[in-house]
PDB file of C-alpha atoms in Angstrom:
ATOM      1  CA  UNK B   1      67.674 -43.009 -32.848  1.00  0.00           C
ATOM      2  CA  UNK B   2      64.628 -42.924 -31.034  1.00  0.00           C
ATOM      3  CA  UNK B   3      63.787 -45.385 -28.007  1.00  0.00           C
ATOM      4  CA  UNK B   4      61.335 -45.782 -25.339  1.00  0.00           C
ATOM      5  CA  UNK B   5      61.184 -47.545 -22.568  1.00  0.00           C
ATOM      6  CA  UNK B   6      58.045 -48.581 -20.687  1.00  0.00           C
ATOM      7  CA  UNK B   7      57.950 -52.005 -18.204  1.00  0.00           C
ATOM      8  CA  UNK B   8      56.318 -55.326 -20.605  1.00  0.00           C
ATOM      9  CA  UNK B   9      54.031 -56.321 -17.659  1.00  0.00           C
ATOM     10  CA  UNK B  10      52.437 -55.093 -14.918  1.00  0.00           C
ATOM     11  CA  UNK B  11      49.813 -57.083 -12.716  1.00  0.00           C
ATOM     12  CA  UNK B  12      47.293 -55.561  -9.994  1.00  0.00           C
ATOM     13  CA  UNK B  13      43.893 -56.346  -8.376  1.00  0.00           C
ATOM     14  CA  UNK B  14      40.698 -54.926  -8.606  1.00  0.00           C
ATOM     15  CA  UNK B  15      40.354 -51.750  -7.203  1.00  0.00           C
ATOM     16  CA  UNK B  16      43.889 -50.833  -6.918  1.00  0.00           C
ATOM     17  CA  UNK B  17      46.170 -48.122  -8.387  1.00  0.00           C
ATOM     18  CA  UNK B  18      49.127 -48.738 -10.867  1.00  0.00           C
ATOM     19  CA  UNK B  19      51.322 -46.609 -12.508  1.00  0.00           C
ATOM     20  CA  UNK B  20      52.957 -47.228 -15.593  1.00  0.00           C
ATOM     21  CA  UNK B  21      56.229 -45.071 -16.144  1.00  0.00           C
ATOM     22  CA  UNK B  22      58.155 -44.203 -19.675  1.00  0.00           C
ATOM     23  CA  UNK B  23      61.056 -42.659 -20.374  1.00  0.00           C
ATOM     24  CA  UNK B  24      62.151 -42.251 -23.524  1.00  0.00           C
ATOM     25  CA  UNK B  25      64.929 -40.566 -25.788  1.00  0.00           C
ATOM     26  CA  UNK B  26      64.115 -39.122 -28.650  1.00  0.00           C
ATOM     27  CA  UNK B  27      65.947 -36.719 -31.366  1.00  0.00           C
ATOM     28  CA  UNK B  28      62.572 -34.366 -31.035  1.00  0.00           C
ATOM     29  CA  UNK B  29      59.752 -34.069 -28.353  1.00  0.00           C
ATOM     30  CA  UNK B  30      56.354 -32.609 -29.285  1.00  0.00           C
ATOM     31  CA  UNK B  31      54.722 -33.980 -26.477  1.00  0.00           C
ATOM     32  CA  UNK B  32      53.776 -37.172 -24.300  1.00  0.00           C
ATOM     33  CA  UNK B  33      50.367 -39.790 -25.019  1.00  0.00           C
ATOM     34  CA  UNK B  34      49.214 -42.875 -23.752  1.00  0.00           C
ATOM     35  CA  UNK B  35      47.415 -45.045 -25.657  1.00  0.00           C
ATOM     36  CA  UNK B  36      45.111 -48.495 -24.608  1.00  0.00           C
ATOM     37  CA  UNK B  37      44.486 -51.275 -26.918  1.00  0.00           C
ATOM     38  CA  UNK B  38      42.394 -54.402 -26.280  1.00  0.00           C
ATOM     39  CA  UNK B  39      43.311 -57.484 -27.509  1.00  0.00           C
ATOM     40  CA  UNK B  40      42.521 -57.699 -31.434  1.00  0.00           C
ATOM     41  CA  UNK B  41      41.407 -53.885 -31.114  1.00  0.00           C
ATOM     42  CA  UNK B  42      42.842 -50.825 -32.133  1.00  0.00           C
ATOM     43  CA  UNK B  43      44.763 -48.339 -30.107  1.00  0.00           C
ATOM     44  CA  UNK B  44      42.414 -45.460 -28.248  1.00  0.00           C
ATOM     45  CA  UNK B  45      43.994 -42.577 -27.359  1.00  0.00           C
ATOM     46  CA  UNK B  46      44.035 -41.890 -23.552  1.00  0.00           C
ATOM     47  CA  UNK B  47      46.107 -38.753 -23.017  1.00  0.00           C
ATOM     48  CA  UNK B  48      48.225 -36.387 -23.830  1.00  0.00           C
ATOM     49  CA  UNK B  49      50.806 -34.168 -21.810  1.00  0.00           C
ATOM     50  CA  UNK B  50      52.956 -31.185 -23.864  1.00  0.00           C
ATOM     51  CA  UNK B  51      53.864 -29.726 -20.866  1.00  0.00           C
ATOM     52  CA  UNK B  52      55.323 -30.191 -17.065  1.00  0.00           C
ATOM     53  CA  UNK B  53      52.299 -31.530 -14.771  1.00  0.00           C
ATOM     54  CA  UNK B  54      50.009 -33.815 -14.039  1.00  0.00           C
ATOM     55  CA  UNK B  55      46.518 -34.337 -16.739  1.00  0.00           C
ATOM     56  CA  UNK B  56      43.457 -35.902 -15.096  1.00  0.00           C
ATOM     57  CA  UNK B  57      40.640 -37.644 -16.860  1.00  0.00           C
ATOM     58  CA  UNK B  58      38.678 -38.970 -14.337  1.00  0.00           C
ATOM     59  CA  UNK B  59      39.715 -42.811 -13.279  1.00  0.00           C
ATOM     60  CA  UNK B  60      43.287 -41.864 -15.270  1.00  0.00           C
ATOM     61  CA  UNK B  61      46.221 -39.176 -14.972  1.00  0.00           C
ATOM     62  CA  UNK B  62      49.504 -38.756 -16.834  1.00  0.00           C
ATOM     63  CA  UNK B  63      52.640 -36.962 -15.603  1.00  0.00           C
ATOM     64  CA  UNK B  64      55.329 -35.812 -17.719  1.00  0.00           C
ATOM     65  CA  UNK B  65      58.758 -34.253 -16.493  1.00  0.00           C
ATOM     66  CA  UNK B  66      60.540 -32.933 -19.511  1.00  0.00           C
ATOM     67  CA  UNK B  67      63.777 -32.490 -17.809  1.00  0.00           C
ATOM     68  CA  UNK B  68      63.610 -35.933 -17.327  1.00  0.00           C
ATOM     69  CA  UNK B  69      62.403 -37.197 -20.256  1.00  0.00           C
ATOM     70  CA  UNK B  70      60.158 -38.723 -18.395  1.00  0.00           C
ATOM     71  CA  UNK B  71      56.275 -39.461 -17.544  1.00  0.00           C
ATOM     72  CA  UNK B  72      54.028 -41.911 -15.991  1.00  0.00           C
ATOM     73  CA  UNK B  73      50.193 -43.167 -16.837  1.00  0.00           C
ATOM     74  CA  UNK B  74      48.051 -43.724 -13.260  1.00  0.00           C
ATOM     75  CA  UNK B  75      45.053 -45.800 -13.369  1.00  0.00           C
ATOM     76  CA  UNK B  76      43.238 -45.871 -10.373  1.00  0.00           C
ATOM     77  CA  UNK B  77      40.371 -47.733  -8.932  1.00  0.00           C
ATOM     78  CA  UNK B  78      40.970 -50.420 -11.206  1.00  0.00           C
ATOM     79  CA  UNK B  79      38.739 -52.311 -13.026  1.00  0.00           C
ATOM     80  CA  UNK B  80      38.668 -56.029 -15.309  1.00  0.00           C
ATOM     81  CA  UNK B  81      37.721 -53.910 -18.296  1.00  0.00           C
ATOM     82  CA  UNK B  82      41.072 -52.281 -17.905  1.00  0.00           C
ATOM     83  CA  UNK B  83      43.011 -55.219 -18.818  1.00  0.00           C
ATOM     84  CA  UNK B  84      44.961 -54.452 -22.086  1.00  0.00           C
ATOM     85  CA  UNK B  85      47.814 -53.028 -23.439  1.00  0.00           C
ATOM     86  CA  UNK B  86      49.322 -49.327 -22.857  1.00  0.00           C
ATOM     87  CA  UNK B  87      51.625 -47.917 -25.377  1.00  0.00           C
ATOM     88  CA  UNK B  88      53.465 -44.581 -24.414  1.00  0.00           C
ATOM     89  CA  UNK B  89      54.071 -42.080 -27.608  1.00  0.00           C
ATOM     90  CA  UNK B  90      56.316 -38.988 -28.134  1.00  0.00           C
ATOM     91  CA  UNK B  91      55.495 -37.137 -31.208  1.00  0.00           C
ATOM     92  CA  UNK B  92      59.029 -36.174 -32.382  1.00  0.00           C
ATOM     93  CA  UNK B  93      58.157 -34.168 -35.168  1.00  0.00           C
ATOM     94  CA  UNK B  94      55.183 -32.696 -37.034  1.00  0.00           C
ATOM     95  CA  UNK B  95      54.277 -35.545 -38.216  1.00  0.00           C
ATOM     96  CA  UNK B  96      56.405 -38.381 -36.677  1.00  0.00           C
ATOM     97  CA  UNK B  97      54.844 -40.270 -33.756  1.00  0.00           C
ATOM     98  CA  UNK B  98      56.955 -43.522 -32.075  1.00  0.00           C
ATOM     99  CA  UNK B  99      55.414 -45.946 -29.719  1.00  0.00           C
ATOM    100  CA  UNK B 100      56.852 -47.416 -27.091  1.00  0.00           C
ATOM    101  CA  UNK B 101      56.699 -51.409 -26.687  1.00  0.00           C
ATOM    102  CA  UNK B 102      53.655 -51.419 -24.779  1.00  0.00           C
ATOM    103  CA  UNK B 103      52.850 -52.509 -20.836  1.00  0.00           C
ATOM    104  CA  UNK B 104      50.680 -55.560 -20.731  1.00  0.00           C
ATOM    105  CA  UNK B 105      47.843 -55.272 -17.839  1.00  0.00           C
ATOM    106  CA  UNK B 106      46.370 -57.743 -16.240  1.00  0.00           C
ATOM    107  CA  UNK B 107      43.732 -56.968 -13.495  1.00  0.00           C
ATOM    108  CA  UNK B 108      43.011 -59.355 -11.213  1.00  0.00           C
ATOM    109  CA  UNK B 109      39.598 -59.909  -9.260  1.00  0.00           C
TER     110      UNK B 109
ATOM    111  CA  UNK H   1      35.277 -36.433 -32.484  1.00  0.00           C
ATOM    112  CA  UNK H   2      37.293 -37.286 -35.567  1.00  0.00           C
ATOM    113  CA  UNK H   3      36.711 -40.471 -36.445  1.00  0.00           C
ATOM    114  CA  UNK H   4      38.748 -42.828 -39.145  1.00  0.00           C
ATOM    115  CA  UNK H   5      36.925 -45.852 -40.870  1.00  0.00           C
ATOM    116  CA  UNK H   6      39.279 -48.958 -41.998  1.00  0.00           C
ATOM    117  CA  UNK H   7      38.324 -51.395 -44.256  1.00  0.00           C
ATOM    118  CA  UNK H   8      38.040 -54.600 -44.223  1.00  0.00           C
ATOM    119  CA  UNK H   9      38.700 -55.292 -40.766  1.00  0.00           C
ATOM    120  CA  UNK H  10      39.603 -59.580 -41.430  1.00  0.00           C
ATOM    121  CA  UNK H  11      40.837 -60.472 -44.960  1.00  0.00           C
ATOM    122  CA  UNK H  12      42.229 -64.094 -45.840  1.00  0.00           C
ATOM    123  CA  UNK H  13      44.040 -64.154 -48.855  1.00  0.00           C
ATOM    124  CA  UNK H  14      46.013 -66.701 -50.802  1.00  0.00           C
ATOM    125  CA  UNK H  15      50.128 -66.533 -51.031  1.00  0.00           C
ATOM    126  CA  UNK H  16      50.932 -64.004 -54.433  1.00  0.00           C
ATOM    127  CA  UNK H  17      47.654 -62.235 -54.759  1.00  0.00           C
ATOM    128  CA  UNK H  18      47.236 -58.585 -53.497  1.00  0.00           C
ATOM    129  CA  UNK H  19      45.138 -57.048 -50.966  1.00  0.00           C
ATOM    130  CA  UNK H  20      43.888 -53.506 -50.639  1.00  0.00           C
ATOM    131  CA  UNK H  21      42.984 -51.616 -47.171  1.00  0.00           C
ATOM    132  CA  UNK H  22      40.979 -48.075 -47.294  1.00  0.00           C
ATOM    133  CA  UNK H  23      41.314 -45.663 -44.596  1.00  0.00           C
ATOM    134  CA  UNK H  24      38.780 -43.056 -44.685  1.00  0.00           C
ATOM    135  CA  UNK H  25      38.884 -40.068 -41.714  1.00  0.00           C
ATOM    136  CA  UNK H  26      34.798 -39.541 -41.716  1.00  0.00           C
ATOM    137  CA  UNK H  27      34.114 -35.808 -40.345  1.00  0.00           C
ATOM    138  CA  UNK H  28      37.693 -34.132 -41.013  1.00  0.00           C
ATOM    139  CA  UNK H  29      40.245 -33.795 -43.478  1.00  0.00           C
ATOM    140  CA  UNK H  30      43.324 -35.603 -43.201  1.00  0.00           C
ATOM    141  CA  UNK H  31      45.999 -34.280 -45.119  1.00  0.00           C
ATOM    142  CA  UNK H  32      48.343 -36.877 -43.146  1.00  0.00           C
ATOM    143  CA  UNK H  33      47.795 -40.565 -42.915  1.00  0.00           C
ATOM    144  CA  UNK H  34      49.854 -42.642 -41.071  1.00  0.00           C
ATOM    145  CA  UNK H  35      50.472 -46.928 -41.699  1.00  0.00           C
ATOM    146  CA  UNK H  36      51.425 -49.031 -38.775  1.00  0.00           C
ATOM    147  CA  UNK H  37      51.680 -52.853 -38.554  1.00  0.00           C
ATOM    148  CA  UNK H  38      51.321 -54.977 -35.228  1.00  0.00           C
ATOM    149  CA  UNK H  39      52.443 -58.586 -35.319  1.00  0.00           C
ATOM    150  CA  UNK H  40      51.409 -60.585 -32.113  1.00  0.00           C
ATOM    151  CA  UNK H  41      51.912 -58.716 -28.343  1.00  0.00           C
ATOM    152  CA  UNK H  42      54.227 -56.377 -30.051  1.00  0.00           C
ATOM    153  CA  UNK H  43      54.190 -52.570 -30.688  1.00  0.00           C
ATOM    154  CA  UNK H  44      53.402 -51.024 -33.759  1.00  0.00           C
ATOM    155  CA  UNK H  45      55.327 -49.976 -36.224  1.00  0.00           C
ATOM    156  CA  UNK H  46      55.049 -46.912 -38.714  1.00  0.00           C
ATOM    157  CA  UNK H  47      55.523 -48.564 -42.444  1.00  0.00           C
ATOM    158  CA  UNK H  48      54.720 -45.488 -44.009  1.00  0.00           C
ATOM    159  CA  UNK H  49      53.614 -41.450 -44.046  1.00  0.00           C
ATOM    160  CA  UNK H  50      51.122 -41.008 -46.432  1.00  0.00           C
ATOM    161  CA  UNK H  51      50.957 -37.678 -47.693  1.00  0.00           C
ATOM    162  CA  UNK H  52      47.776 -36.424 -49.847  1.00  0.00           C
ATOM    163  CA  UNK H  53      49.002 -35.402 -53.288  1.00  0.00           C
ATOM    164  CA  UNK H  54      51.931 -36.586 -53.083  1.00  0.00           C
ATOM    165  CA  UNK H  55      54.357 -39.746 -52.789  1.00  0.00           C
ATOM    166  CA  UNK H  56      53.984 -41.454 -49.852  1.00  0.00           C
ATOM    167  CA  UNK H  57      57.398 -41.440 -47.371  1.00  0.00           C
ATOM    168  CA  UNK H  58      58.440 -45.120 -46.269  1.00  0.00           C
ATOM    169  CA  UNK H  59      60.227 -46.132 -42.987  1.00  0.00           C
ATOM    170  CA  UNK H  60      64.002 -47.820 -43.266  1.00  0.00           C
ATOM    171  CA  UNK H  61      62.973 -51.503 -44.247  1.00  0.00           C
ATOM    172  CA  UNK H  62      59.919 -51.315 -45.708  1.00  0.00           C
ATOM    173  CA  UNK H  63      59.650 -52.316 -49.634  1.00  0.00           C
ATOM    174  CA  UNK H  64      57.634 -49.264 -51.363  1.00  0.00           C
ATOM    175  CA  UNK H  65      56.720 -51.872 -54.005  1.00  0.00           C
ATOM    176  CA  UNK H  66      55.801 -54.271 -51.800  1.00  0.00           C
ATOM    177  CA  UNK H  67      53.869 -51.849 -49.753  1.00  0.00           C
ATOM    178  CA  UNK H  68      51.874 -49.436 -52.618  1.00  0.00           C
ATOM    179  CA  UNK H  69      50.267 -46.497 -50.349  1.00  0.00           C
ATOM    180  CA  UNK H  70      48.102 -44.082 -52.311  1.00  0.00           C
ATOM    181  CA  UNK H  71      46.652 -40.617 -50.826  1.00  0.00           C
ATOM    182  CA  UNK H  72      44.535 -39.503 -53.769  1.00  0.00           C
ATOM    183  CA  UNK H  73      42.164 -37.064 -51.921  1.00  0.00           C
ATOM    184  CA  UNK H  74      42.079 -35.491 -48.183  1.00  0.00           C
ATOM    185  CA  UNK H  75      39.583 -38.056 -46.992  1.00  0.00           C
ATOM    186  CA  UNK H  76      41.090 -41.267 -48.216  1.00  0.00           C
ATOM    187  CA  UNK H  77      44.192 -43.396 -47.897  1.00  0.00           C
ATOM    188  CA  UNK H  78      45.023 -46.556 -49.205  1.00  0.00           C
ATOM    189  CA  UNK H  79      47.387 -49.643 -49.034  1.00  0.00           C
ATOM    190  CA  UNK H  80      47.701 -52.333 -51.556  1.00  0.00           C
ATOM    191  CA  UNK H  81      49.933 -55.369 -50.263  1.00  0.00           C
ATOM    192  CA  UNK H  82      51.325 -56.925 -53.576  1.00  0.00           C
ATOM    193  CA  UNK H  83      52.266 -60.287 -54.183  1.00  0.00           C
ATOM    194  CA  UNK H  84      51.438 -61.404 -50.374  1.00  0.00           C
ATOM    195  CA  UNK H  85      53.188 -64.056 -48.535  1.00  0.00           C
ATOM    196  CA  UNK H  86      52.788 -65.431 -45.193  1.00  0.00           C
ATOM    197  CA  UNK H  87      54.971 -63.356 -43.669  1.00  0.00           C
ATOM    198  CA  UNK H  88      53.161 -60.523 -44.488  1.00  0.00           C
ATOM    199  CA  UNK H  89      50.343 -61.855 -42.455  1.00  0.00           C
ATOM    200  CA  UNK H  90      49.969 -59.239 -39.068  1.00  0.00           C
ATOM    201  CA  UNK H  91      47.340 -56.028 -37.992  1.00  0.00           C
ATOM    202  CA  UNK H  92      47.994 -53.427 -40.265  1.00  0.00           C
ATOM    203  CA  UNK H  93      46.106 -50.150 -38.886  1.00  0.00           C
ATOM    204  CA  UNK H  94      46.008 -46.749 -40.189  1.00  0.00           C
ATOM    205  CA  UNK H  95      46.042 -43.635 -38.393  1.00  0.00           C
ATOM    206  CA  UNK H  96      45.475 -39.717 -38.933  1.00  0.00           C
ATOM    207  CA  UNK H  97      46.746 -36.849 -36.594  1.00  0.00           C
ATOM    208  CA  UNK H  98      43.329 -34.953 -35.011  1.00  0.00           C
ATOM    209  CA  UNK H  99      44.836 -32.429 -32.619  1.00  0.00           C
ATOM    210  CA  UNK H 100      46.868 -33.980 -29.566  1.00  0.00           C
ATOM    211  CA  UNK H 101      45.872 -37.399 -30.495  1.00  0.00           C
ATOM    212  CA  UNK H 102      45.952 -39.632 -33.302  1.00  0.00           C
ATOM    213  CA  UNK H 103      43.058 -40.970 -34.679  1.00  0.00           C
ATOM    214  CA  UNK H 104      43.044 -44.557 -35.169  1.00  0.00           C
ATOM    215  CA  UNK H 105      40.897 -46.972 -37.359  1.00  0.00           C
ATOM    216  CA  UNK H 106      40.025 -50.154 -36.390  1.00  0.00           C
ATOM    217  CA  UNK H 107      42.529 -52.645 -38.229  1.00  0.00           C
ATOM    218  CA  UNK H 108      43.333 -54.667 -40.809  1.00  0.00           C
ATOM    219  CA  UNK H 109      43.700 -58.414 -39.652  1.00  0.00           C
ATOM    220  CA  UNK H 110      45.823 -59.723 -43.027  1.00  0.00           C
ATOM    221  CA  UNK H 111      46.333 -63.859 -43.079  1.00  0.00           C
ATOM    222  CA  UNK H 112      47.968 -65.075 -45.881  1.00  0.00           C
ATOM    223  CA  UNK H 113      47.763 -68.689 -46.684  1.00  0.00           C
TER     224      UNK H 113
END
């Protein structure tokens, strides 16, 4: 089967950095994305990581260690409009992309 | 950027009647269209692969009958929930793959009363 793991809450303050880590096991691996979804929005993708290293996009970065089936999402210099959801996803196949259960932030002034 | 359009975003709809939802994907071709559902703080879940020109593929659980997915032409996807109940009440959202990334439209709020 396929499973990923990702923490269900995480809470910082304004300003801060946080890092949200996934692992995951999955019969295929196609590459790493993070996702963010408001409340009553839709998901917006964030990143994506199909090899080793470290992807910037200016206030966020993902990580992915293959070896460990492993990889991280780093928001820095946090902000209130960052409060939301963040879903890790490993495309498994062609066609086949599984979400993790989501990490619910919760910035803080 | 590629950009999918998903209608209607809030439908209300009475227990045994059907509702249909339209994904379009606006400036590309999406030969691949992909049905999730969300129920309340949870993840989402792939229902379906739609496939253009062909049957769509359903995940373990989910009732093709219930659940009627058609992919008639590269631009357009939809599903028709038949014979709704209240527990068929959740965010249904529809996405397409555009390079790394899926695309994904803005949701489907279903309510069944």
């Amino acid at each position: 089967g396929q499973s990923l793991e990702q923490p269900s809450e995480v809470t910082a303050v304004e300003g801060a950095i946080v890092q949200i880590n996934c692992t995951y096991q999955t019969s295929g691996f196609y590459g790493l994305s993070w996702y963010q979804q408001h409340d009553g929005g839709a998901p917006t993708f964030l990143s994506y990581n199909g090899l080793d290293g470290l992807e910037e996009t200016g206030r966020f970065s993902s990580f992915l260690s293959r070896s460990d089936s492993y990889g991280y999402l780093l928001l820095q210099e946090l902000q209130m409009k960052d409060s939301a959801s963040y879903f890790c996803a490993v495309r498994v196949a062609n066609n086949d992309m599984r979400f993790g259960a989501g990490t619910r932030l919760t910035v803080k002034p | 950027g590629a950009v999918v359009s998903q209608h209607p975003s809030r439908v209300i709809c009475k227990s045994g009647t059907s509702v249909k939802i339209e994904c379009r994907s606006l400036d590309f071709q999406a030969t691949t269209m992909f049905w999730y559902r969300q129920f309340p703080k949870q993840s989402l879940m792939l229902m379906a692969t739609s496939n253009e020109g062909s049957k769509a593929t359903y995940e373990q659980g989910v009732e093709k009958d219930k659940f009627l997915i058609n992919h008639a032409s590269l631009t357009l996807s939809t599903l028709t929930v038949t014979s709704a109940h209240p527990e068929d009440s959740s965010f249904y959202i529809c996405s397409a793959n555009a390079n790394y990334g899926y695309t994904f439209g803005s949701g489907t709020r279903l309510t069944v009363v």
